[in-house]
């Protein structure tokens, strides 16, 4: 709900957000569900990053309207 609440009006362009400590990607999944179109997540831990990418992959398989790119 909060992710949708903070979406900027469409006249500001494509909504984008930075998640500086994305961990296991919980915030990223919430932002995707909330309608944010460009999400950049940064995580220093390879372990958390790998787990987060797996969670996003699982989510994307269920929602074919989502496209994303992950680099580790």
PDB file of N, CA and C in Angstrom:
ATOM      1  N   UNK A   1       0.820  -1.194   0.000  1.00  0.00           N
ATOM      2  CA  UNK A   1       0.000   0.000   0.000  1.00  0.00           C
ATOM      3  C   UNK A   1       0.864   1.259   0.000  1.00  0.00           C
ATOM      4  N   UNK A   2       1.895   1.306   0.828  1.00  0.00           N
ATOM      5  CA  UNK A   2       2.738   2.497   0.896  1.00  0.00           C
ATOM      6  C   UNK A   2       3.465   2.764  -0.413  1.00  0.00           C
ATOM      7  N   UNK A   3       3.873   1.705  -1.112  1.00  0.00           N
ATOM      8  CA  UNK A   3       4.564   1.893  -2.384  1.00  0.00           C
ATOM      9  C   UNK A   3       3.663   2.609  -3.384  1.00  0.00           C
ATOM     10  N   UNK A   4       2.380   2.266  -3.407  1.00  0.00           N
ATOM     11  CA  UNK A   4       1.427   2.948  -4.293  1.00  0.00           C
ATOM     12  C   UNK A   4       1.177   4.379  -3.834  1.00  0.00           C
ATOM     13  N   UNK A   5       1.133   4.588  -2.526  1.00  0.00           N
ATOM     14  CA  UNK A   5       0.862   5.907  -1.966  1.00  0.00           C
ATOM     15  C   UNK A   5       1.918   6.927  -2.382  1.00  0.00           C
ATOM     16  N   UNK A   6       3.167   6.491  -2.489  1.00  0.00           N
ATOM     17  CA  UNK A   6       4.256   7.401  -2.809  1.00  0.00           C
ATOM     18  C   UNK A   6       4.593   7.481  -4.297  1.00  0.00           C
ATOM     19  N   UNK A   7       3.830   6.828  -5.145  1.00  0.00           N
ATOM     20  CA  UNK A   7       4.063   6.938  -6.592  1.00  0.00           C
ATOM     21  C   UNK A   7       3.887   8.393  -7.022  1.00  0.00           C
ATOM     22  N   UNK A   8       4.858   8.948  -7.762  1.00  0.00           N
ATOM     23  CA  UNK A   8       4.697  10.328  -8.234  1.00  0.00           C
ATOM     24  C   UNK A   8       3.661  10.395  -9.359  1.00  0.00           C
ATOM     25  N   UNK A   9       3.055  11.576  -9.572  1.00  0.00           N
ATOM     26  CA  UNK A   9       2.107  11.723 -10.683  1.00  0.00           C
ATOM     27  C   UNK A   9       2.786  11.429 -12.020  1.00  0.00           C
ATOM     28  N   UNK A  10       2.025  10.978 -12.993  1.00  0.00           N
ATOM     29  CA  UNK A  10       2.586  10.566 -14.289  1.00  0.00           C
ATOM     30  C   UNK A  10       3.296  11.709 -15.020  1.00  0.00           C
ATOM     31  N   UNK A  11       2.944  12.956 -14.758  1.00  0.00           N
ATOM     32  CA  UNK A  11       3.615  14.063 -15.456  1.00  0.00           C
ATOM     33  C   UNK A  11       5.078  14.218 -15.052  1.00  0.00           C
ATOM     34  N   UNK A  12       5.517  13.521 -14.004  1.00  0.00           N
ATOM     35  CA  UNK A  12       6.916  13.544 -13.603  1.00  0.00           C
ATOM     36  C   UNK A  12       7.749  12.501 -14.347  1.00  0.00           C
ATOM     37  N   UNK A  13       7.137  11.754 -15.237  1.00  0.00           N
ATOM     38  CA  UNK A  13       7.856  10.744 -16.010  1.00  0.00           C
ATOM     39  C   UNK A  13       7.771   9.369 -15.377  1.00  0.00           C
ATOM     40  N   UNK A  14       8.673   8.509 -15.785  1.00  0.00           N
ATOM     41  CA  UNK A  14       8.685   7.134 -15.298  1.00  0.00           C
ATOM     42  C   UNK A  14       9.068   7.124 -13.825  1.00  0.00           C
ATOM     43  N   UNK A  15       8.241   6.498 -12.986  1.00  0.00           N
ATOM     44  CA  UNK A  15       8.587   6.455 -11.558  1.00  0.00           C
ATOM     45  C   UNK A  15       9.787   5.546 -11.305  1.00  0.00           C
ATOM     46  N   UNK A  16      10.814   6.112 -10.655  1.00  0.00           N
ATOM     47  CA  UNK A  16      11.990   5.305 -10.345  1.00  0.00           C
ATOM     48  C   UNK A  16      12.405   5.537  -8.908  1.00  0.00           C
ATOM     49  N   UNK A  17      13.052   4.540  -8.346  1.00  0.00           N
ATOM     50  CA  UNK A  17      13.444   4.588  -6.942  1.00  0.00           C
ATOM     51  C   UNK A  17      14.737   3.809  -6.745  1.00  0.00           C
ATOM     52  N   UNK A  18      15.523   4.239  -5.755  1.00  0.00           N
ATOM     53  CA  UNK A  18      16.761   3.559  -5.383  1.00  0.00           C
ATOM     54  C   UNK A  18      16.569   2.889  -4.029  1.00  0.00           C
ATOM     55  N   UNK A  19      16.925   1.604  -3.961  1.00  0.00           N
ATOM     56  CA  UNK A  19      16.906   0.864  -2.696  1.00  0.00           C
ATOM     57  C   UNK A  19      18.374   0.575  -2.368  1.00  0.00           C
ATOM     58  N   UNK A  20      18.995   1.406  -1.497  1.00  0.00           N
ATOM     59  CA  UNK A  20      20.441   1.295  -1.297  1.00  0.00           C
ATOM     60  C   UNK A  20      20.905   0.057  -0.523  1.00  0.00           C
ATOM     61  N   UNK A  21      20.054  -0.526   0.294  1.00  0.00           N
ATOM     62  CA  UNK A  21      20.426  -1.725   1.052  1.00  0.00           C
ATOM     63  C   UNK A  21      19.330  -2.753   0.817  1.00  0.00           C
ATOM     64  N   UNK A  22      19.330  -3.383  -0.359  1.00  0.00           N
ATOM     65  CA  UNK A  22      18.160  -4.177  -0.764  1.00  0.00           C
ATOM     66  C   UNK A  22      18.088  -5.556  -0.123  1.00  0.00           C
ATOM     67  N   UNK A  23      19.159  -6.047   0.476  1.00  0.00           N
ATOM     68  CA  UNK A  23      19.105  -7.315   1.207  1.00  0.00           C
ATOM     69  C   UNK A  23      18.468  -8.430   0.402  1.00  0.00           C
ATOM     70  N   UNK A  24      17.397  -9.015   0.930  1.00  0.00           N
ATOM     71  CA  UNK A  24      16.743 -10.145   0.264  1.00  0.00           C
ATOM     72  C   UNK A  24      15.622  -9.706  -0.677  1.00  0.00           C
ATOM     73  N   UNK A  25      15.563  -8.425  -0.995  1.00  0.00           N
ATOM     74  CA  UNK A  25      14.671  -7.852  -2.018  1.00  0.00           C
ATOM     75  C   UNK A  25      13.221  -7.669  -1.583  1.00  0.00           C
ATOM     76  N   UNK A  26      12.939  -7.673  -0.298  1.00  0.00           N
ATOM     77  CA  UNK A  26      11.558  -7.483   0.149  1.00  0.00           C
ATOM     78  C   UNK A  26      10.991  -6.142  -0.312  1.00  0.00           C
ATOM     79  N   UNK A  27      11.779  -5.071  -0.149  1.00  0.00           N
ATOM     80  CA  UNK A  27      11.316  -3.749  -0.592  1.00  0.00           C
ATOM     81  C   UNK A  27      11.126  -3.708  -2.098  1.00  0.00           C
ATOM     82  N   UNK A  28      12.005  -4.358  -2.822  1.00  0.00           N
ATOM     83  CA  UNK A  28      11.905  -4.361  -4.282  1.00  0.00           C
ATOM     84  C   UNK A  28      10.620  -5.061  -4.721  1.00  0.00           C
ATOM     85  N   UNK A  29      10.298  -6.178  -4.105  1.00  0.00           N
ATOM     86  CA  UNK A  29       9.057  -6.882  -4.451  1.00  0.00           C
ATOM     87  C   UNK A  29       7.838  -6.021  -4.136  1.00  0.00           C
ATOM     88  N   UNK A  30       7.871  -5.303  -3.027  1.00  0.00           N
ATOM     89  CA  UNK A  30       6.780  -4.395  -2.693  1.00  0.00           C
ATOM     90  C   UNK A  30       6.657  -3.261  -3.690  1.00  0.00           C
ATOM     91  N   UNK A  31       7.789  -2.727  -4.130  1.00  0.00           N
ATOM     92  CA  UNK A  31       7.767  -1.643  -5.111  1.00  0.00           C
ATOM     93  C   UNK A  31       7.245  -2.125  -6.460  1.00  0.00           C
ATOM     94  N   UNK A  32       7.634  -3.315  -6.867  1.00  0.00           N
ATOM     95  CA  UNK A  32       7.113  -3.878  -8.119  1.00  0.00           C
ATOM     96  C   UNK A  32       5.600  -4.019  -8.015  1.00  0.00           C
ATOM     97  N   UNK A  33       5.136  -4.554  -6.901  1.00  0.00           N
ATOM     98  CA  UNK A  33       3.690  -4.720  -6.696  1.00  0.00           C
ATOM     99  C   UNK A  33       2.976  -3.377  -6.662  1.00  0.00           C
ATOM    100  N   UNK A  34       3.676  -2.355  -6.187  1.00  0.00           N
ATOM    101  CA  UNK A  34       3.077  -1.033  -6.076  1.00  0.00           C
ATOM    102  C   UNK A  34       3.051  -0.236  -7.356  1.00  0.00           C
ATOM    103  N   UNK A  35       3.660  -0.753  -8.423  1.00  0.00           N
ATOM    104  CA  UNK A  35       3.591  -0.069  -9.705  1.00  0.00           C
ATOM    105  C   UNK A  35       4.800   0.755 -10.096  1.00  0.00           C
ATOM    106  N   UNK A  36       5.860   0.707  -9.304  1.00  0.00           N
ATOM    107  CA  UNK A  36       7.072   1.438  -9.680  1.00  0.00           C
ATOM    108  C   UNK A  36       7.693   0.767 -10.899  1.00  0.00           C
ATOM    109  N   UNK A  37       8.142   1.575 -11.850  1.00  0.00           N
ATOM    110  CA  UNK A  37       8.616   1.020 -13.122  1.00  0.00           C
ATOM    111  C   UNK A  37      10.122   0.829 -13.195  1.00  0.00           C
ATOM    112  N   UNK A  38      10.884   1.676 -12.527  1.00  0.00           N
ATOM    113  CA  UNK A  38      12.338   1.530 -12.533  1.00  0.00           C
ATOM    114  C   UNK A  38      12.818   1.469 -11.092  1.00  0.00           C
ATOM    115  N   UNK A  39      13.411   0.341 -10.739  1.00  0.00           N
ATOM    116  CA  UNK A  39      13.889   0.138  -9.377  1.00  0.00           C
ATOM    117  C   UNK A  39      15.346  -0.278  -9.444  1.00  0.00           C
ATOM    118  N   UNK A  40      16.192   0.445  -8.725  1.00  0.00           N
ATOM    119  CA  UNK A  40      17.598   0.090  -8.658  1.00  0.00           C
ATOM    120  C   UNK A  40      17.906  -0.327  -7.230  1.00  0.00           C
ATOM    121  N   UNK A  41      18.417  -1.533  -7.071  1.00  0.00           N
ATOM    122  CA  UNK A  41      18.772  -2.031  -5.751  1.00  0.00           C
ATOM    123  C   UNK A  41      20.265  -2.277  -5.661  1.00  0.00           C
ATOM    124  N   UNK A  42      20.835  -1.930  -4.526  1.00  0.00           N
ATOM    125  CA  UNK A  42      22.268  -2.127  -4.294  1.00  0.00           C
ATOM    126  C   UNK A  42      22.435  -2.957  -3.023  1.00  0.00           C
ATOM    127  N   UNK A  43      23.242  -3.988  -3.106  1.00  0.00           N
ATOM    128  CA  UNK A  43      23.520  -4.823  -1.939  1.00  0.00           C
ATOM    129  C   UNK A  43      24.978  -5.245  -1.982  1.00  0.00           C
ATOM    130  N   UNK A  44      25.707  -5.036  -0.905  1.00  0.00           N
ATOM    131  CA  UNK A  44      27.131  -5.362  -0.857  1.00  0.00           C
ATOM    132  C   UNK A  44      27.375  -6.851  -0.623  1.00  0.00           C
ATOM    133  N   UNK A  45      26.465  -7.502   0.085  1.00  0.00           N
ATOM    134  CA  UNK A  45      26.628  -8.918   0.421  1.00  0.00           C
ATOM    135  C   UNK A  45      26.217  -9.807  -0.755  1.00  0.00           C
ATOM    136  N   UNK A  46      27.151 -10.619  -1.228  1.00  0.00           N
ATOM    137  CA  UNK A  46      26.847 -11.551  -2.327  1.00  0.00           C
ATOM    138  C   UNK A  46      25.756 -12.535  -1.916  1.00  0.00           C
ATOM    139  N   UNK A  47      25.787 -12.965  -0.658  1.00  0.00           N
ATOM    140  CA  UNK A  47      24.805 -13.936  -0.176  1.00  0.00           C
ATOM    141  C   UNK A  47      23.388 -13.358  -0.249  1.00  0.00           C
ATOM    142  N   UNK A  48      23.195 -12.156   0.290  1.00  0.00           N
ATOM    143  CA  UNK A  48      21.878 -11.529   0.242  1.00  0.00           C
ATOM    144  C   UNK A  48      21.480 -11.188  -1.192  1.00  0.00           C
ATOM    145  N   UNK A  49      22.461 -10.723  -1.969  1.00  0.00           N
ATOM    146  CA  UNK A  49      22.187 -10.368  -3.361  1.00  0.00           C
ATOM    147  C   UNK A  49      21.689 -11.578  -4.154  1.00  0.00           C
ATOM    148  N   UNK A  50      22.348 -12.704  -3.990  1.00  0.00           N
ATOM    149  CA  UNK A  50      21.941 -13.920  -4.697  1.00  0.00           C
ATOM    150  C   UNK A  50      20.544 -14.361  -4.276  1.00  0.00           C
ATOM    151  N   UNK A  51      20.265 -14.301  -2.978  1.00  0.00           N
ATOM    152  CA  UNK A  51      18.951 -14.676  -2.482  1.00  0.00           C
ATOM    153  C   UNK A  51      17.877 -13.720  -3.013  1.00  0.00           C
ATOM    154  N   UNK A  52      18.203 -12.416  -3.039  1.00  0.00           N
ATOM    155  CA  UNK A  52      17.265 -11.428  -3.557  1.00  0.00           C
ATOM    156  C   UNK A  52      16.943 -11.644  -5.029  1.00  0.00           C
ATOM    157  N   UNK A  53      17.967 -11.950  -5.817  1.00  0.00           N
ATOM    158  CA  UNK A  53      17.757 -12.212  -7.242  1.00  0.00           C
ATOM    159  C   UNK A  53      16.854 -13.435  -7.427  1.00  0.00           C
ATOM    160  N   UNK A  54      17.053 -14.463  -6.623  1.00  0.00           N
ATOM    161  CA  UNK A  54      16.192 -15.653  -6.698  1.00  0.00           C
ATOM    162  C   UNK A  54      14.741 -15.300  -6.376  1.00  0.00           C
ATOM    163  N   UNK A  55      14.540 -14.474  -5.353  1.00  0.00           N
ATOM    164  CA  UNK A  55      13.177 -14.067  -4.986  1.00  0.00           C
ATOM    165  C   UNK A  55      12.522 -13.259  -6.108  1.00  0.00           C
ATOM    166  N   UNK A  56      13.284 -12.369  -6.717  1.00  0.00           N
ATOM    167  CA  UNK A  56      12.745 -11.566  -7.816  1.00  0.00           C
ATOM    168  C   UNK A  56      12.413 -12.466  -9.002  1.00  0.00           C
ATOM    169  N   UNK A  57      13.292 -13.424  -9.304  1.00  0.00           N
ATOM    170  CA  UNK A  57      13.021 -14.369 -10.401  1.00  0.00           C
ATOM    171  C   UNK A  57      11.715 -15.118 -10.171  1.00  0.00           C
ATOM    172  N   UNK A  58      11.503 -15.581  -8.943  1.00  0.00           N
ATOM    173  CA  UNK A  58      10.256 -16.290  -8.617  1.00  0.00           C
ATOM    174  C   UNK A  58       9.048 -15.381  -8.832  1.00  0.00           C
ATOM    175  N   UNK A  59       9.163 -14.130  -8.404  1.00  0.00           N
ATOM    176  CA  UNK A  59       8.072 -13.170  -8.547  1.00  0.00           C
ATOM    177  C   UNK A  59       7.784 -12.879 -10.015  1.00  0.00           C
ATOM    178  N   UNK A  60       8.840 -12.696 -10.795  1.00  0.00           N
ATOM    179  CA  UNK A  60       8.690 -12.363 -12.216  1.00  0.00           C
ATOM    180  C   UNK A  60       8.046 -13.518 -12.982  1.00  0.00           C
ATOM    181  N   UNK A  61       8.343 -14.757 -12.596  1.00  0.00           N
ATOM    182  CA  UNK A  61       7.723 -15.910 -13.251  1.00  0.00           C
ATOM    183  C   UNK A  61       6.208 -15.875 -13.098  1.00  0.00           C
ATOM    184  N   UNK A  62       5.737 -15.361 -11.961  1.00  0.00           N
ATOM    185  CA  UNK A  62       4.300 -15.298 -11.699  1.00  0.00           C
ATOM    186  C   UNK A  62       3.642 -14.114 -12.389  1.00  0.00           C
ATOM    187  N   UNK A  63       4.389 -13.042 -12.607  1.00  0.00           N
ATOM    188  CA  UNK A  63       3.841 -11.813 -13.217  1.00  0.00           C
ATOM    189  C   UNK A  63       4.602 -11.514 -14.501  1.00  0.00           C
ATOM    190  N   UNK A  64       4.066 -11.931 -15.611  1.00  0.00           N
ATOM    191  CA  UNK A  64       4.759 -11.803 -16.904  1.00  0.00           C
ATOM    192  C   UNK A  64       4.868 -10.355 -17.393  1.00  0.00           C
ATOM    193  N   UNK A  65       4.175  -9.406 -16.736  1.00  0.00           N
ATOM    194  CA  UNK A  65       4.260  -8.008 -17.166  1.00  0.00           C
ATOM    195  C   UNK A  65       5.527  -7.338 -16.651  1.00  0.00           C
ATOM    196  N   UNK A  66       6.274  -8.012 -15.778  1.00  0.00           N
ATOM    197  CA  UNK A  66       7.472  -7.443 -15.182  1.00  0.00           C
ATOM    198  C   UNK A  66       8.701  -7.889 -15.972  1.00  0.00           C
ATOM    199  N   UNK A  67       9.557  -6.933 -16.290  1.00  0.00           N
ATOM    200  CA  UNK A  67      10.850  -7.256 -16.886  1.00  0.00           C
ATOM    201  C   UNK A  67      11.918  -6.655 -15.988  1.00  0.00           C
ATOM    202  N   UNK A  68      13.031  -7.348 -15.877  1.00  0.00           N
ATOM    203  CA  UNK A  68      14.108  -6.802 -15.046  1.00  0.00           C
ATOM    204  C   UNK A  68      15.448  -7.355 -15.489  1.00  0.00           C
ATOM    205  N   UNK A  69      16.485  -6.681 -15.019  1.00  0.00           N
ATOM    206  CA  UNK A  69      17.853  -7.102 -15.288  1.00  0.00           C
ATOM    207  C   UNK A  69      18.609  -7.075 -13.969  1.00  0.00           C
ATOM    208  N   UNK A  70      19.305  -8.120 -13.661  1.00  0.00           N
ATOM    209  CA  UNK A  70      20.111  -8.190 -12.443  1.00  0.00           C
ATOM    210  C   UNK A  70      21.563  -8.442 -12.811  1.00  0.00           C
ATOM    211  N   UNK A  71      22.443  -7.725 -12.158  1.00  0.00           N
ATOM    212  CA  UNK A  71      23.868  -8.009 -12.324  1.00  0.00           C
ATOM    213  C   UNK A  71      24.486  -8.102 -10.945  1.00  0.00           C
ATOM    214  N   UNK A  72      25.364  -9.070 -10.791  1.00  0.00           N
ATOM    215  CA  UNK A  72      25.992  -9.263  -9.495  1.00  0.00           C
ATOM    216  C   UNK A  72      27.483  -9.101  -9.597  1.00  0.00           C
TER     217      UNK A  72
END
